[in-house]
Tab-separated table of C-alpha atoms in Angstrom:
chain	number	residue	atom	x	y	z
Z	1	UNK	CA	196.302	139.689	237.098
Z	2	UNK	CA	195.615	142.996	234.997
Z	3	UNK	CA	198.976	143.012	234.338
Z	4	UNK	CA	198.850	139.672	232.403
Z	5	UNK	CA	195.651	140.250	230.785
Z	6	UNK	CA	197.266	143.779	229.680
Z	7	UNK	CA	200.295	141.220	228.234
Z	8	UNK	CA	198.748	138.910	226.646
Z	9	UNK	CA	196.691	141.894	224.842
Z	10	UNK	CA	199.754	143.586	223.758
Z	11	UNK	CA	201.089	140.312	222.472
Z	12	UNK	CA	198.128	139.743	220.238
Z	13	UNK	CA	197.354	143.072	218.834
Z	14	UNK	CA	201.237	142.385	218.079
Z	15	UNK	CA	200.433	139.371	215.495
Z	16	UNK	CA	197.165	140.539	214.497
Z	17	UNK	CA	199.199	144.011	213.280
Z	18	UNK	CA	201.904	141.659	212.075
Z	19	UNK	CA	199.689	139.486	210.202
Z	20	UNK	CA	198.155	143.060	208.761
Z	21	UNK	CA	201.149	143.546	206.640
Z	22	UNK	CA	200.951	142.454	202.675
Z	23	UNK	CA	202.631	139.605	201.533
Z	24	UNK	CA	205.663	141.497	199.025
Z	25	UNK	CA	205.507	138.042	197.220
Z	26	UNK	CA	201.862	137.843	196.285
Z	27	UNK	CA	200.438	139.183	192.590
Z	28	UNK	CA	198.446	142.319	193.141
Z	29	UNK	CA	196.132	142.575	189.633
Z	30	UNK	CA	195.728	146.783	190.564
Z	31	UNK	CA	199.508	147.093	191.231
Z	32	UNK	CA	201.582	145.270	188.656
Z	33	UNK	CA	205.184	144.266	189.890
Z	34	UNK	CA	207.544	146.457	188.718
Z	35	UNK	CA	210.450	144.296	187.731
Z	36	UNK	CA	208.427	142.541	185.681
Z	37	UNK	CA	207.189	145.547	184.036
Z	38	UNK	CA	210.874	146.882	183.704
Z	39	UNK	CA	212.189	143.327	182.395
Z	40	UNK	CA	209.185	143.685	179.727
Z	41	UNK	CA	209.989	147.471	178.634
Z	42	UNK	CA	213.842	146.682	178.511
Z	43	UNK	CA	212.583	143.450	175.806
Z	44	UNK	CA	210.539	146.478	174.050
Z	45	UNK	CA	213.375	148.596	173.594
Z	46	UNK	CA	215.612	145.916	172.141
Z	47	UNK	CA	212.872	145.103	169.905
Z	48	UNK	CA	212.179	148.775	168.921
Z	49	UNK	CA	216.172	148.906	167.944
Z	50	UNK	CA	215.772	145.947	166.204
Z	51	UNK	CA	213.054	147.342	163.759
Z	52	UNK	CA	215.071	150.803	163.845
Z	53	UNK	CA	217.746	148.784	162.582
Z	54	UNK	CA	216.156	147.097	159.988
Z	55	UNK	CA	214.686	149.991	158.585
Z	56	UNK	CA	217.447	151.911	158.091
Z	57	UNK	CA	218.929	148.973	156.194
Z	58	UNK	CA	215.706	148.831	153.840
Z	59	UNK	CA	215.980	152.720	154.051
Z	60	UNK	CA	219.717	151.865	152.293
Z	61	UNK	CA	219.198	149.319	150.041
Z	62	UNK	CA	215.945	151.969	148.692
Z	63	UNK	CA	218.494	154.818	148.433
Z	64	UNK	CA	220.602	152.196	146.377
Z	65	UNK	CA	217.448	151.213	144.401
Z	66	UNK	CA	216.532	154.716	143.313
Z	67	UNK	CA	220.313	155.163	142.334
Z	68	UNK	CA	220.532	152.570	140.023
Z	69	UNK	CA	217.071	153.477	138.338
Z	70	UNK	CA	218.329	157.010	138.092
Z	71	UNK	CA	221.728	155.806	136.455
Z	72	UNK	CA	219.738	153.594	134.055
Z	73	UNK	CA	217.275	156.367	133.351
Z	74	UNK	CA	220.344	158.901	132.551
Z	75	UNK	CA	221.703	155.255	130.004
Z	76	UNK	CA	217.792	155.161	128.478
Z	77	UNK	CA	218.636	159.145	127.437
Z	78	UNK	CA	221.860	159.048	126.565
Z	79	UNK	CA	220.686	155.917	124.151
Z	80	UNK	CA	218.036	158.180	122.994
Z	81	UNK	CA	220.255	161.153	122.290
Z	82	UNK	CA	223.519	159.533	120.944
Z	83	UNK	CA	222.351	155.836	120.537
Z	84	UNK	CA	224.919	154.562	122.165
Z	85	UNK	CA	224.895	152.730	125.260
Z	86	UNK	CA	227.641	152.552	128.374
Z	87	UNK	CA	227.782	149.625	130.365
Z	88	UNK	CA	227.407	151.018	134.184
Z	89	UNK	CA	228.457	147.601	135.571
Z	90	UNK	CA	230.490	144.749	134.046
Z	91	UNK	CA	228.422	141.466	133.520
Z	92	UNK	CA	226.954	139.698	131.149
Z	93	UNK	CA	223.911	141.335	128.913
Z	94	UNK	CA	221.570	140.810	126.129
Z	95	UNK	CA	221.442	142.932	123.204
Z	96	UNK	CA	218.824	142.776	120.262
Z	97	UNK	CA	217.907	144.301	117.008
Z	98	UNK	CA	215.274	144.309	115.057
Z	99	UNK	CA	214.022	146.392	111.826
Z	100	UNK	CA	211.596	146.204	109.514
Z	101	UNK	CA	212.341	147.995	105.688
Z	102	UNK	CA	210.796	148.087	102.039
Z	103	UNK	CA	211.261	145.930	99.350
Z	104	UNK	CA	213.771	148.618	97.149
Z	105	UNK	CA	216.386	148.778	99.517
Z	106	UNK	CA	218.997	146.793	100.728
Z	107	UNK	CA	219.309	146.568	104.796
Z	108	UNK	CA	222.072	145.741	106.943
Z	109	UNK	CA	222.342	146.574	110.610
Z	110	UNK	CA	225.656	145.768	112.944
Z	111	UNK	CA	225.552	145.666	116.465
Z	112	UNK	CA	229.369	146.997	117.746
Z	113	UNK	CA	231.049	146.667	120.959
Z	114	UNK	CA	233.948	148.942	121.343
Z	115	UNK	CA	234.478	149.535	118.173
Z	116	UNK	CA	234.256	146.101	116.895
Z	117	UNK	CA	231.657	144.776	114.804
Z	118	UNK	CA	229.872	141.599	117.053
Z	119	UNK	CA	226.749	140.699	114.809
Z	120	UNK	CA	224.839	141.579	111.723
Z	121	UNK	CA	221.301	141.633	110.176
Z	122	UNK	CA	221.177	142.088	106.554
Z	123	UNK	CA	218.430	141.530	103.650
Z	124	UNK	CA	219.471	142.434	99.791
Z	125	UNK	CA	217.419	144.479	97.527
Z	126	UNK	CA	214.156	142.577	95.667
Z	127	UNK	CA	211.405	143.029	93.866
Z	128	UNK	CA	209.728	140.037	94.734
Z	129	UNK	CA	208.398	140.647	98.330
Z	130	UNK	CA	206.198	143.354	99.717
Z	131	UNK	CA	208.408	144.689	102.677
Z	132	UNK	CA	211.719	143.211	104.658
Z	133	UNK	CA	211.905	142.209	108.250
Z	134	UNK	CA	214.758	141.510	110.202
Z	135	UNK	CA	216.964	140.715	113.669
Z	136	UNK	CA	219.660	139.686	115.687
Z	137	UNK	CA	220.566	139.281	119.055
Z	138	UNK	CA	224.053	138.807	121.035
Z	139	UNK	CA	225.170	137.977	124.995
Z	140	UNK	CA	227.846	140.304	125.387
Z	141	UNK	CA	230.115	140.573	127.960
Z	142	UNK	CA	231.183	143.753	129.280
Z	143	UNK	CA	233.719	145.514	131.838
Z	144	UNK	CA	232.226	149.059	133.104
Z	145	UNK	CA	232.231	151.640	130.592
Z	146	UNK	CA	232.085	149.541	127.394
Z	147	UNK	CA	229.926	150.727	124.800
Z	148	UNK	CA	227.425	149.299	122.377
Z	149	UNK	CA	225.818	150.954	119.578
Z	150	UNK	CA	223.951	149.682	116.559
Z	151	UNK	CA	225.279	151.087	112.690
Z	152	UNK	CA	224.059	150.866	109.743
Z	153	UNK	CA	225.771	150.370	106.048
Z	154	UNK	CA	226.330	153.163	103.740
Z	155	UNK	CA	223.726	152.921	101.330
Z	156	UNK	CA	220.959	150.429	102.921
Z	157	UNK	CA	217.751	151.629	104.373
Z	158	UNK	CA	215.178	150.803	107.132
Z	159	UNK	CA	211.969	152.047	108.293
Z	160	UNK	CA	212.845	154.430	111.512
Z	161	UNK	CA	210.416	155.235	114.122
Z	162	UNK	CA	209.025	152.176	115.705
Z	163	UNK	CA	209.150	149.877	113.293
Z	164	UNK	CA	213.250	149.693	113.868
Z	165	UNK	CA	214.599	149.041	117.301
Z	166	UNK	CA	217.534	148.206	119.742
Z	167	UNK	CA	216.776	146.730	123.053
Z	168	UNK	CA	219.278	145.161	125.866
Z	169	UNK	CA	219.351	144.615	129.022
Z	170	UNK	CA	222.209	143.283	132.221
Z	171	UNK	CA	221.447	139.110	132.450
Z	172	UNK	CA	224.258	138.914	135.253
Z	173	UNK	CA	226.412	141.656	136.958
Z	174	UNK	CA	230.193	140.213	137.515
């Protein structure tokens, strides 16, 4: 008889230790499961070289950015220096003219491309009217490397400084 009551003790301390054990399949809030916690860092990383990526592609199209505004800074002042401006791109652009002159003089302003006379602006000598004003303005279209430049007539005049000026600017790039 003590040898089945011994039994039947071993045999339950035997489930009660069994039943002991944690469930591997239950949520523990203090111990978060690590697969999920790997899944969710692998998503991170593929998000994190997402955003790399897409920085360094803003970080390119910047580069390009200040390129162009450097180019177009070294047109302004070569414009400034030799008045003559070299299309860095073929497209289509705007140019414009504008001057303002006294009443003694005769005016007349041509815009060029290449060599070749596109538009003019021209106002004749009088007596009449206090001072002169006048303008142009042409689309032009240009391969890379054209130039543009603004002349004026042998003997004709016009006020210089800021009351005189030529202005363009790129519409579309081709």
């Amino acid at each position: 008889m003590n040898f089945n009551i011994l039994r039947s003790i071993f045999l339950f301390c035997g489930l009660t230790l069994a039943h002991s054990v944690i469930n591997t399949t239950e949520m523990n809030p203090y111990h978060p499961d690590m697969c999920n916690l790997l899944k969710d860092f692998g998503a991170m990383t593929e998000k994190v070289k997402s955003m790399e990526t897409r920085l360094k592609e803003t970080e390119i199209r910047l580069k390009e950015t200040v390129t162009r505004l450097k180019d177009s800074e070294n047109q302004i002042l070569e414009l400034q220096s030799k008045g003559v401006f070299t299309a860095p791109v073929a497209g289509v652009y705007y140019f414009s003219i504008f001057y303002h002159g006294g009443r003694s003089y005769s005016h007349y302003l041509r815009i060029f491309k290449n060599n070749e006379m596109t538009v003019i602006t021209a106002d004749h000598k009088t007596e009449g009217d206090g001072a002169d004003n006048g303008g142009n303005a042409v689309f032009l279209q240009l391969q890379q490397g054209d130039q543009v430049y603004v002349s004026m007539a042998a003997n004709t005049y016009v006020w210089g400084a800021d009351h005189t000026t030529f202005s363009g600017f790129l519409v579309t790039q081709m």
